[in-house]
mmCIF file of C-alpha atoms in Angstrom:
data_model
loop_
_atom_site.group_PDB
_atom_site.id
_atom_site.type_symbol
_atom_site.label_atom_id
_atom_site.label_comp_id
_atom_site.label_asym_id
_atom_site.label_seq_id
_atom_site.Cartn_x
_atom_site.Cartn_y
_atom_site.Cartn_z
ATOM 1 C CA MET A 1 -2.615 12.088 28.280
ATOM 2 C CA GLY A 2 -0.601 14.351 26.008
ATOM 3 C CA LEU A 3 0.836 13.254 22.702
ATOM 4 C CA ALA A 4 0.398 9.560 23.477
ATOM 5 C CA ALA A 5 -3.373 9.920 23.439
ATOM 6 C CA LEU A 6 -3.249 11.769 20.147
ATOM 7 C CA PHE A 7 -0.860 9.527 18.236
ATOM 8 C CA LYS A 8 -1.467 6.063 19.712
ATOM 9 C CA PRO A 9 -5.253 5.556 19.991
ATOM 10 C CA THR A 10 -4.756 2.123 18.388
ATOM 11 C CA LEU A 11 -1.902 -0.117 17.315
ATOM 12 C CA GLY A 12 -0.664 0.335 13.760
ATOM 13 C CA LEU A 13 0.580 -2.561 11.663
ATOM 14 C CA GLN A 14 4.176 -2.275 12.860
ATOM 15 C CA ASP A 15 2.972 -1.885 16.458
ATOM 16 C CA ARG A 16 0.928 -5.081 16.124
ATOM 17 C CA VAL A 17 3.980 -6.853 14.727
ATOM 18 C CA ASP A 18 5.935 -5.738 17.804
ATOM 19 C CA PHE A 19 3.056 -6.801 20.087
ATOM 20 C CA PHE A 20 2.919 -10.344 18.704
ATOM 21 C CA LYS A 21 6.716 -10.525 18.552
ATOM 22 C CA THR A 22 6.929 -9.597 22.244
ATOM 23 C CA LEU A 23 4.202 -12.103 23.134
ATOM 24 C CA SER A 24 5.994 -14.828 21.167
ATOM 25 C CA SER A 25 9.249 -14.048 22.966
ATOM 26 C CA TRP A 26 7.603 -14.365 26.381
ATOM 27 C CA LEU A 27 5.871 -17.628 25.402
ATOM 28 C CA SER A 28 9.160 -19.158 24.249
ATOM 29 C CA SER A 29 11.230 -17.856 27.171
ATOM 30 C CA GLY A 30 12.441 -20.347 29.740
ATOM 31 C CA GLY A 31 12.050 -23.203 27.297
ATOM 32 C CA GLY A 32 8.361 -22.448 26.798
ATOM 33 C CA ARG A 33 7.456 -22.926 30.458
ATOM 34 C CA MET A 34 5.873 -19.497 30.966
ATOM 35 C CA SER A 35 2.070 -19.624 31.003
ATOM 36 C CA LEU A 36 -0.080 -17.755 28.511
ATOM 37 C CA SER A 37 -1.553 -15.474 31.199
ATOM 38 C CA GLU A 38 1.912 -14.443 32.417
ATOM 39 C CA SER A 39 3.130 -13.874 28.854
ATOM 40 C CA VAL A 40 0.085 -11.754 28.042
ATOM 41 C CA ALA A 41 0.503 -9.761 31.270
ATOM 42 C CA ASN A 42 4.175 -9.030 30.511
ATOM 43 C CA THR A 43 3.365 -8.073 26.922
ATOM 44 C CA CYS A 44 0.518 -5.768 27.936
ATOM 45 C CA ASP A 45 2.746 -4.127 30.558
ATOM 46 C CA ALA A 46 5.357 -3.454 27.857
ATOM 47 C CA PHE A 47 2.715 -1.722 25.735
ATOM 48 C CA SER A 48 1.392 0.480 28.532
ATOM 49 C CA HIS A 49 4.250 2.959 28.833
ATOM 50 C CA ASP A 50 5.871 5.839 26.948
ATOM 51 C CA GLU A 51 4.219 6.314 23.542
ATOM 52 C CA TYR A 52 1.716 3.558 24.405
ATOM 53 C CA LYS A 53 0.612 5.178 27.651
ATOM 54 C CA ALA A 54 -2.823 6.048 26.233
ATOM 55 C CA LEU A 55 -3.441 2.335 25.611
ATOM 56 C CA LYS A 56 -2.888 1.320 29.246
ATOM 57 C CA PRO A 57 -6.618 0.948 30.143
ATOM 58 C CA LYS A 58 -7.198 -1.345 27.165
ATOM 59 C CA MET A 59 -4.033 -3.337 27.863
ATOM 60 C CA ASP A 60 -5.023 -3.709 31.509
ATOM 61 C CA ALA A 61 -8.425 -4.997 30.393
ATOM 62 C CA ILE A 62 -6.829 -7.665 28.184
ATOM 63 C CA LYS A 63 -4.412 -8.651 30.947
ATOM 64 C CA GLY A 64 -7.194 -8.899 33.519
ATOM 65 C CA GLU A 65 -9.542 -10.930 31.329
ATOM 66 C CA VAL A 66 -6.892 -13.458 30.281
ATOM 67 C CA TYR A 67 -5.359 -13.733 33.756
ATOM 68 C CA SER A 68 -8.735 -14.388 35.374
ATOM 69 C CA GLY A 69 -9.652 -16.957 32.750
ATOM 70 C CA GLN A 70 -12.922 -15.204 31.926
ATOM 71 C CA SER A 71 -12.000 -14.768 28.240
ATOM 72 C CA THR A 72 -9.558 -16.285 25.797
ATOM 73 C CA LEU A 73 -6.825 -14.187 24.219
ATOM 74 C CA TYR A 74 -8.456 -14.040 20.789
ATOM 75 C CA GLN A 75 -11.749 -12.875 22.319
ATOM 76 C CA CYS A 76 -9.943 -10.096 24.180
ATOM 77 C CA LEU A 77 -8.093 -8.989 21.050
ATOM 78 C CA ALA A 78 -11.295 -9.019 19.001
ATOM 79 C CA VAL A 79 -13.140 -6.641 21.338
ATOM 80 C CA SER A 80 -10.142 -4.579 22.450
ATOM 81 C CA ASP A 81 -10.607 -1.841 19.815
ATOM 82 C CA LEU A 82 -6.828 -1.756 19.393
ATOM 83 C CA GLY A 83 -6.807 -2.330 15.639
ATOM 84 C CA PHE A 84 -6.210 -6.094 15.490
ATOM 85 C CA SER A 85 -7.385 -7.370 12.096
ATOM 86 C CA ARG A 86 -9.760 -10.246 11.438
ATOM 87 C CA GLN A 87 -7.059 -12.528 10.070
ATOM 88 C CA GLU A 88 -4.811 -11.889 13.072
ATOM 89 C CA VAL A 89 -7.613 -12.727 15.483
ATOM 90 C CA ALA A 90 -8.549 -15.794 13.383
ATOM 91 C CA ILE A 91 -5.005 -17.169 13.532
ATOM 92 C CA ILE A 92 -4.825 -16.611 17.308
ATOM 93 C CA GLU A 93 -8.259 -18.250 17.719
ATOM 94 C CA ALA A 94 -7.335 -21.357 15.719
ATOM 95 C CA ALA A 95 -3.958 -21.625 17.452
ATOM 96 C CA GLU A 96 -5.508 -21.342 20.925
ATOM 97 C CA LYS A 97 -8.195 -23.932 20.182
ATOM 98 C CA SER A 98 -5.593 -26.388 18.848
ATOM 99 C CA SER A 99 -3.005 -25.563 21.565
ATOM 100 C CA GLN A 100 -0.566 -24.420 18.858
ATOM 101 C CA LEU A 101 -0.121 -20.808 19.948
ATOM 102 C CA ARG A 102 3.590 -21.091 20.713
ATOM 103 C CA GLN A 103 4.217 -22.669 17.303
ATOM 104 C CA SER A 104 1.899 -20.359 15.316
ATOM 105 C CA LEU A 105 2.904 -16.956 16.687
ATOM 106 C CA PRO A 106 6.374 -16.861 15.055
ATOM 107 C CA ALA A 107 4.742 -17.571 11.668
ATOM 108 C CA LEU A 108 2.166 -14.829 12.269
ATOM 109 C CA VAL A 109 4.908 -12.383 13.274
ATOM 110 C CA GLN A 110 6.871 -13.213 10.138
ATOM 111 C CA ALA A 111 3.783 -12.758 7.933
ATOM 112 C CA LEU A 112 2.848 -9.412 9.474
ATOM 113 C CA ASP A 113 6.443 -8.232 9.400
ATOM 114 C CA ILE A 114 6.820 -8.901 5.684
ATOM 115 C CA GLN A 115 3.463 -7.225 5.036
ATOM 116 C CA SER A 116 4.621 -4.119 6.885
ATOM 117 C CA LYS A 117 8.026 -4.060 5.162
ATOM 118 C CA SER A 118 6.493 -4.569 1.707
ATOM 119 C CA ARG A 119 4.068 -1.679 2.116
ATOM 120 C CA ARG A 120 6.789 0.581 3.487
ATOM 121 C CA GLU A 121 9.231 -0.318 0.706
ATOM 122 C CA LEU A 122 6.649 0.208 -2.041
ATOM 123 C CA THR A 123 5.595 3.572 -0.594
ATOM 124 C CA PHE A 124 9.222 4.686 -0.266
ATOM 125 C CA LYS A 125 10.138 3.730 -3.829
ATOM 126 C CA LEU A 126 7.065 5.390 -5.344
ATOM 127 C CA ALA A 127 7.408 8.556 -3.271
ATOM 128 C CA GLY A 128 10.538 9.775 -5.095
ATOM 129 C CA PRO A 129 9.327 9.940 -8.712
ATOM 130 C CA LEU A 130 5.827 11.027 -7.661
ATOM 131 C CA THR A 131 7.219 13.908 -5.577
ATOM 132 C CA ILE A 132 9.541 15.015 -8.372
ATOM 133 C CA GLY A 133 6.671 14.858 -10.864
ATOM 134 C CA VAL A 134 4.413 16.988 -8.670
ATOM 135 C CA ILE A 135 7.167 19.574 -8.122
ATOM 136 C CA LEU A 136 7.853 19.825 -11.864
ATOM 137 C CA ILE A 137 4.145 20.293 -12.592
ATOM 138 C CA ILE A 138 3.788 22.996 -9.926
ATOM 139 C CA MET A 139 6.833 24.904 -11.183
ATOM 140 C CA THR A 140 5.627 24.712 -14.791
ATOM 141 C CA LEU A 141 2.194 26.015 -13.798
ATOM 142 C CA GLY A 142 3.912 28.769 -11.826
ATOM 143 C CA VAL A 143 5.657 29.945 -14.989
ATOM 144 C CA LEU A 144 2.427 29.830 -16.994
ATOM 145 C CA LEU A 145 -0.003 31.341 -14.479
ATOM 146 C CA VAL A 146 2.216 33.685 -12.455
ATOM 147 C CA MET A 147 5.419 34.641 -14.233
ATOM 148 C CA MET A 148 4.100 35.100 -17.777
ATOM 149 C CA PRO A 149 1.213 37.447 -16.800
ATOM 150 C CA LEU A 150 3.483 39.304 -14.366
ATOM 151 C CA ILE A 151 6.497 39.796 -16.659
ATOM 152 C CA VAL A 152 5.234 39.549 -20.228
ATOM 153 C CA GLY A 153 1.692 40.819 -19.622
ATOM 154 C CA PRO A 154 2.590 44.525 -19.067
ATOM 155 C CA THR A 155 4.850 44.453 -22.123
ATOM 156 C CA ILE A 156 2.071 43.153 -24.374
ATOM 157 C CA GLN A 157 -0.381 45.713 -22.942
ATOM 158 C CA ARG A 158 2.099 48.498 -23.703
ATOM 159 C CA ASN A 159 2.875 47.299 -27.247
ATOM 160 C CA GLU A 160 0.902 44.390 -28.726
ATOM 161 C CA SER A 161 3.192 44.184 -31.760
ATOM 162 C CA ALA A 162 6.112 43.321 -29.480
ATOM 163 C CA LEU A 163 4.810 39.761 -29.180
ATOM 164 C CA ALA A 164 5.806 39.094 -32.803
ATOM 165 C CA THR A 165 9.456 39.817 -31.978
ATOM 166 C CA PHE A 166 9.573 37.252 -29.148
ATOM 167 C CA PRO A 167 10.940 33.718 -29.743
ATOM 168 C CA TRP A 168 8.313 31.189 -30.820
ATOM 169 C CA LEU A 169 8.616 29.342 -27.521
ATOM 170 C CA MET A 170 7.778 32.480 -25.531
ATOM 171 C CA ARG A 171 4.838 33.173 -27.810
ATOM 172 C CA ALA A 172 3.583 29.616 -27.336
ATOM 173 C CA TYR A 173 3.870 29.923 -23.556
ATOM 174 C CA TRP A 174 2.093 33.274 -23.642
ATOM 175 C CA TYR A 175 -0.857 31.889 -25.595
ATOM 176 C CA VAL A 176 -1.097 28.878 -23.283
ATOM 177 C CA SER A 177 -0.875 31.194 -20.265
ATOM 178 C CA VAL A 178 -3.690 33.402 -21.562
ATOM 179 C CA TRP A 179 -5.878 30.401 -22.341
ATOM 180 C CA LEU A 180 -5.300 28.748 -18.951
ATOM 181 C CA SER A 181 -5.957 32.010 -17.088
ATOM 182 C CA ALA A 182 -9.292 32.271 -18.878
ATOM 183 C CA ASN A 183 -10.126 28.582 -18.446
ATOM 184 C CA LEU A 184 -9.065 27.601 -14.944
ATOM 185 C CA TRP A 185 -11.772 24.953 -14.973
ATOM 186 C CA PHE A 186 -9.495 22.929 -17.271
ATOM 187 C CA LEU A 187 -6.811 22.701 -14.583
ATOM 188 C CA PHE A 188 -9.309 21.751 -11.907
ATOM 189 C CA THR A 189 -10.715 19.073 -14.205
ATOM 190 C CA LEU A 190 -7.288 17.810 -15.318
ATOM 191 C CA PHE A 191 -5.864 17.426 -11.811
ATOM 192 C CA GLY A 192 -9.048 17.123 -9.790
ATOM 193 C CA THR A 193 -10.533 14.208 -11.714
ATOM 194 C CA PRO A 194 -7.722 11.717 -10.908
ATOM 195 C CA ILE A 195 -7.785 12.777 -7.245
ATOM 196 C CA ILE A 196 -11.562 12.397 -7.015
ATOM 197 C CA LEU A 197 -11.444 9.021 -8.767
ATOM 198 C CA PHE A 198 -8.694 7.855 -6.402
ATOM 199 C CA VAL A 199 -10.643 8.967 -3.315
ATOM 200 C CA LEU A 200 -13.839 7.320 -4.573
ATOM 201 C CA ARG A 201 -12.138 4.155 -5.846
ATOM 202 C CA GLN A 202 -13.587 1.952 -3.091
ATOM 203 C CA THR A 203 -17.136 3.309 -3.248
ATOM 204 C CA PRO A 204 -19.843 1.018 -4.702
ATOM 205 C CA LEU A 205 -20.067 3.254 -7.763
ATOM 206 C CA MET A 206 -16.372 3.067 -8.685
ATOM 207 C CA ARG A 207 -15.058 -0.123 -7.070
ATOM 208 C CA GLN A 208 -15.683 -2.513 -9.952
ATOM 209 C CA SER A 209 -14.363 -0.146 -12.643
ATOM 210 C CA TYR A 210 -11.262 0.622 -10.579
ATOM 211 C CA GLN A 211 -10.497 -3.055 -9.959
ATOM 212 C CA THR A 212 -11.028 -3.873 -13.631
ATOM 213 C CA PHE A 213 -8.623 -1.104 -14.669
ATOM 214 C CA ILE A 214 -5.756 -1.998 -12.321
ATOM 215 C CA MET A 215 -6.097 -5.721 -13.068
ATOM 216 C CA ARG A 216 -6.028 -5.157 -16.835
ATOM 217 C CA TRP A 217 -3.151 -2.693 -16.932
ATOM 218 C CA LYS A 218 -0.091 -4.905 -17.268
ATOM 219 C CA VAL A 219 2.190 -2.954 -14.923
ATOM 220 C CA THR A 220 -0.229 -2.723 -11.989
ATOM 221 C CA ARG A 221 -1.537 -6.267 -12.514
ATOM 222 C CA ARG A 222 1.925 -7.777 -12.170
ATOM 223 C CA LEU A 223 2.694 -5.710 -9.085
ATOM 224 C CA ILE A 224 -0.634 -6.633 -7.449
ATOM 225 C CA LEU A 225 -0.168 -10.337 -8.145
ATOM 226 C CA SER A 226 3.447 -10.371 -6.948
ATOM 227 C CA TYR A 227 2.637 -8.426 -3.765
ATOM 228 C CA ASN A 228 -0.338 -10.618 -2.871
ATOM 229 C CA SER A 229 1.535 -13.827 -3.696
ATOM 230 C CA VAL A 230 4.102 -12.756 -1.095
ATOM 231 C CA LEU A 231 1.336 -12.194 1.458
ATOM 232 C CA VAL A 232 -0.164 -15.608 0.682
ATOM 233 C CA SER A 233 3.218 -17.351 0.939
ATOM 234 C CA TYR A 234 3.623 -15.973 4.470
ATOM 235 C CA PHE A 235 0.053 -15.967 5.803
ATOM 236 C CA MET A 236 -0.973 -19.376 4.455
ATOM 237 C CA PRO A 237 1.716 -21.311 6.402
ATOM 238 C CA ALA A 238 0.797 -19.340 9.535
ATOM 239 C CA LEU A 239 -2.866 -20.274 9.101
ATOM 240 C CA VAL A 240 -2.070 -23.918 8.376
ATOM 241 C CA ARG A 241 0.203 -24.187 11.408
ATOM 242 C CA SER A 242 -2.516 -22.735 13.616
ATOM 243 C CA GLY A 243 -4.453 -25.966 13.154
ATOM 244 C CA MET A 244 -7.575 -24.761 11.330
ATOM 245 C CA PRO A 245 -9.120 -26.840 8.506
ATOM 246 C CA THR A 246 -7.780 -25.984 5.051
ATOM 247 C CA TYR A 247 -11.095 -24.634 3.768
ATOM 248 C CA GLN A 248 -11.089 -22.203 6.690
ATOM 249 C CA VAL A 249 -7.466 -21.412 5.881
ATOM 250 C CA LEU A 250 -8.594 -20.254 2.437
ATOM 251 C CA GLU A 251 -11.523 -18.349 3.934
ATOM 252 C CA GLN A 252 -9.220 -16.441 6.260
ATOM 253 C CA LEU A 253 -6.629 -16.083 3.510
ATOM 254 C CA SER A 254 -9.192 -14.180 1.441
ATOM 255 C CA GLU A 255 -9.131 -11.537 4.177
ATOM 256 C CA CYS A 256 -5.328 -11.323 4.095
ATOM 257 C CA VAL A 257 -4.900 -10.340 0.455
ATOM 258 C CA SER A 258 -5.216 -6.670 -0.396
ATOM 259 C CA ASN A 259 -7.030 -6.957 -3.725
ATOM 260 C CA PRO A 260 -10.845 -7.525 -3.759
ATOM 261 C CA THR A 261 -10.698 -9.489 -7.020
ATOM 262 C CA LEU A 262 -8.141 -11.931 -5.619
ATOM 263 C CA SER A 263 -10.054 -12.063 -2.352
ATOM 264 C CA ALA A 264 -13.219 -13.135 -4.184
ATOM 265 C CA ILE A 265 -11.310 -15.818 -6.132
ATOM 266 C CA ILE A 266 -9.768 -17.292 -2.982
ATOM 267 C CA ARG A 267 -13.129 -17.168 -1.184
ATOM 268 C CA HIS A 268 -14.683 -19.102 -4.066
ATOM 269 C CA SER A 269 -11.836 -21.612 -3.822
ATOM 270 C CA SER A 270 -12.662 -22.040 -0.146
ATOM 271 C CA GLN A 271 -16.249 -22.872 -0.999
ATOM 272 C CA LEU A 272 -15.163 -25.391 -3.632
ATOM 273 C CA HIS A 273 -12.740 -27.039 -1.218
ATOM 274 C CA GLU A 274 -15.395 -27.218 1.496
ATOM 275 C CA GLN A 275 -17.617 -29.071 -0.980
ATOM 276 C CA GLY A 276 -14.994 -31.800 -1.301
ATOM 277 C CA ILE A 277 -12.773 -30.645 -4.184
ATOM 278 C CA ARG A 278 -9.059 -31.119 -3.598
ATOM 279 C CA LEU A 279 -7.211 -28.030 -2.398
ATOM 280 C CA SER A 280 -4.910 -27.874 -5.429
ATOM 281 C CA GLU A 281 -7.880 -28.147 -7.810
ATOM 282 C CA ALA A 282 -9.909 -25.557 -5.887
ATOM 283 C CA LEU A 283 -7.027 -23.089 -6.172
ATOM 284 C CA GLN A 284 -6.621 -23.463 -9.947
ATOM 285 C CA GLY A 285 -8.419 -20.146 -10.514
ATOM 286 C CA VAL A 286 -5.929 -18.147 -8.427
ATOM 287 C CA PRO A 287 -3.779 -16.241 -10.974
ATOM 288 C CA PHE A 288 -0.459 -16.754 -9.206
ATOM 289 C CA ARG A 289 2.629 -18.340 -10.749
ATOM 290 C CA ALA A 290 2.521 -22.072 -11.490
ATOM 291 C CA SER A 291 4.933 -22.715 -8.632
ATOM 292 C CA PHE A 292 2.140 -21.893 -6.164
ATOM 293 C CA ILE A 293 -0.159 -24.695 -7.363
ATOM 294 C CA ASN A 294 2.816 -27.061 -7.631
ATOM 295 C CA ALA A 295 3.729 -26.319 -4.003
ATOM 296 C CA VAL A 296 0.121 -26.941 -2.900
ATOM 297 C CA LYS A 297 0.073 -30.282 -4.762
ATOM 298 C CA ALA A 298 3.375 -31.296 -3.181
ATOM 299 C CA GLY A 299 2.121 -30.240 0.239
ATOM 300 C CA GLU A 300 -1.058 -32.287 -0.168
ATOM 301 C CA ALA A 301 0.895 -35.343 -1.249
ATOM 302 C CA THR A 302 3.452 -35.163 1.552
ATOM 303 C CA GLY A 303 1.317 -33.723 4.364
ATOM 304 C CA SER A 304 3.654 -30.726 4.673
ATOM 305 C CA LEU A 305 1.609 -27.949 3.113
ATOM 306 C CA ALA A 306 2.984 -25.173 5.326
ATOM 307 C CA GLU A 307 6.592 -26.133 4.577
ATOM 308 C CA ARG A 308 6.058 -26.336 0.806
ATOM 309 C CA ILE A 309 4.363 -22.927 0.679
ATOM 310 C CA SER A 310 7.083 -21.428 2.888
ATOM 311 C CA GLU A 311 9.693 -22.505 0.343
ATOM 312 C CA LEU A 312 8.174 -20.013 -2.131
ATOM 313 C CA GLN A 313 8.756 -16.973 0.066
ATOM 314 C CA ASP A 314 12.242 -15.982 -1.086
ATOM 315 C CA ASN A 315 11.446 -16.333 -4.802
ATOM 316 C CA TYR A 316 8.201 -14.396 -4.447
ATOM 317 C CA LEU A 317 9.977 -11.617 -2.554
ATOM 318 C CA LEU A 318 12.517 -11.311 -5.364
ATOM 319 C CA ASP A 319 9.713 -11.220 -7.934
ATOM 320 C CA MET A 320 7.927 -8.479 -6.001
ATOM 321 C CA GLU A 321 11.124 -6.420 -5.898
ATOM 322 C CA ARG A 322 11.475 -6.818 -9.670
ATOM 323 C CA GLN A 323 7.898 -5.666 -10.235
ATOM 324 C CA MET A 324 8.422 -2.671 -7.958
ATOM 325 C CA LYS A 325 11.471 -1.714 -10.029
ATOM 326 C CA VAL A 326 9.345 -1.970 -13.174
ATOM 327 C CA ILE A 327 6.604 0.347 -11.924
ATOM 328 C CA VAL A 328 9.123 2.805 -10.436
ATOM 329 C CA GLY A 329 11.008 2.716 -13.738
ATOM 330 C CA THR A 330 7.767 3.440 -15.603
ATOM 331 C CA LEU A 331 7.092 6.471 -13.425
ATOM 332 C CA LYS A 332 10.656 7.711 -13.878
ATOM 333 C CA PHE A 333 10.284 7.273 -17.648
ATOM 334 C CA VAL A 334 7.147 9.425 -17.644
ATOM 335 C CA VAL A 335 8.882 12.081 -15.551
ATOM 336 C CA MET A 336 12.042 12.127 -17.676
ATOM 337 C CA LEU A 337 10.335 11.907 -21.065
ATOM 338 C CA ILE A 338 7.413 14.291 -20.517
ATOM 339 C CA LEU A 339 7.600 16.375 -17.350
ATOM 340 C CA LEU A 340 11.329 17.114 -17.300
ATOM 341 C CA PRO A 341 11.495 18.534 -20.870
ATOM 342 C CA ILE A 342 8.458 20.701 -20.133
ATOM 343 C CA PHE A 343 10.161 21.943 -16.972
ATOM 344 C CA ILE A 344 13.383 22.721 -18.873
ATOM 345 C CA LEU A 345 11.444 24.699 -21.474
ATOM 346 C CA SER A 346 9.614 26.519 -18.666
ATOM 347 C CA THR A 347 12.922 27.376 -16.996
ATOM 348 C CA TYR A 348 14.291 28.709 -20.284
ATOM 349 C CA THR A 349 11.169 30.822 -20.737
ATOM 350 C CA ALA A 350 11.387 32.100 -17.165
ATOM 351 C CA LEU A 351 14.999 33.232 -17.743
ATOM 352 C CA VAL A 352 14.548 34.740 -21.200
ATOM 353 C CA ALA A 353 11.138 36.420 -20.822
ATOM 354 C CA PRO A 354 12.340 39.178 -18.418
ATOM 355 C CA ILE A 355 15.207 40.011 -20.827
ATOM 356 C CA PHE A 356 12.884 40.523 -23.778
ATOM 357 C CA ALA A 357 10.461 42.462 -21.607
ATOM 358 C CA LEU A 358 13.228 44.876 -20.542
ATOM 359 C CA MET A 359 14.386 45.262 -24.125
ATOM 360 C CA GLU A 360 10.901 46.407 -25.137
ATOM 361 C CA TYR A 361 10.887 49.046 -22.415
ATOM 362 C CA LYS A 362 14.229 50.395 -23.649
#
């Protein structure tokens, strides 16, 4: 199978976007006269070649099941082991049962596409300052743990009194270097603890503390709320247009958001709404901007919930971009205010230390 088997065992988020986009195109081709089985067969054939060659057996299974009428599309996607998420399958299921698949797929594609783009954009913007910060830390540690013992160490061993003639900055770096070399556990603790906490953040032991921290820190809280409000503004119309009851819309929406705290709030809202409380009242606990509840109220009053929520998408995207700039700006501030000056001092020490060392040997 070659590289295809290694790199495409399942469909990633962008691949699933392309899958549903292709399926939607086939369903709408010819004025919407193409049958579902033919559209699925054409889509599966498109995802059975080149880099998707390893997926051909699974795609053939979906095509065969749908074409024969033995299984519905959502059932095939659910058991395909291709990486389709619960909310994606739920939207397809509701749309199939209400005969709204042709109308619902474009909304699903749009929701998944914005989810993919948002993740990619956030990762790209954070990668720059984080990479620079890591490089500056590594270079500073290189000066302390490698250069100082290698260049200044022999000089001090030869003449201990020479240290008093060095600039105060070199002396400070030498003392820090000696202490770190004798206490490497400090470095492992300083840098290992955040990594361990990050890896274990979703374990039962750490999950609640981690969620409490990121939801209380102002910078991360705003970014989380803005990102998830964008997801809701795209996924909620897709779910509504699929034809499922609104309490089930909220239930499935709780699976779409990326934050467990928000997911629990929306799930509770679903339970309240199922018990007979109006949708706008059930969603009062969701900590989004007031425009979200106002749109829900307007949608309830006019019977156009999907349209009213869709109107929020552009504003919420702009807000998310602003919050991303804030958190990227915060990281850049930390790098420029703390790490960069330390790096400059380390560079100065690295340039001057060999000169003083040679002077002592003369």
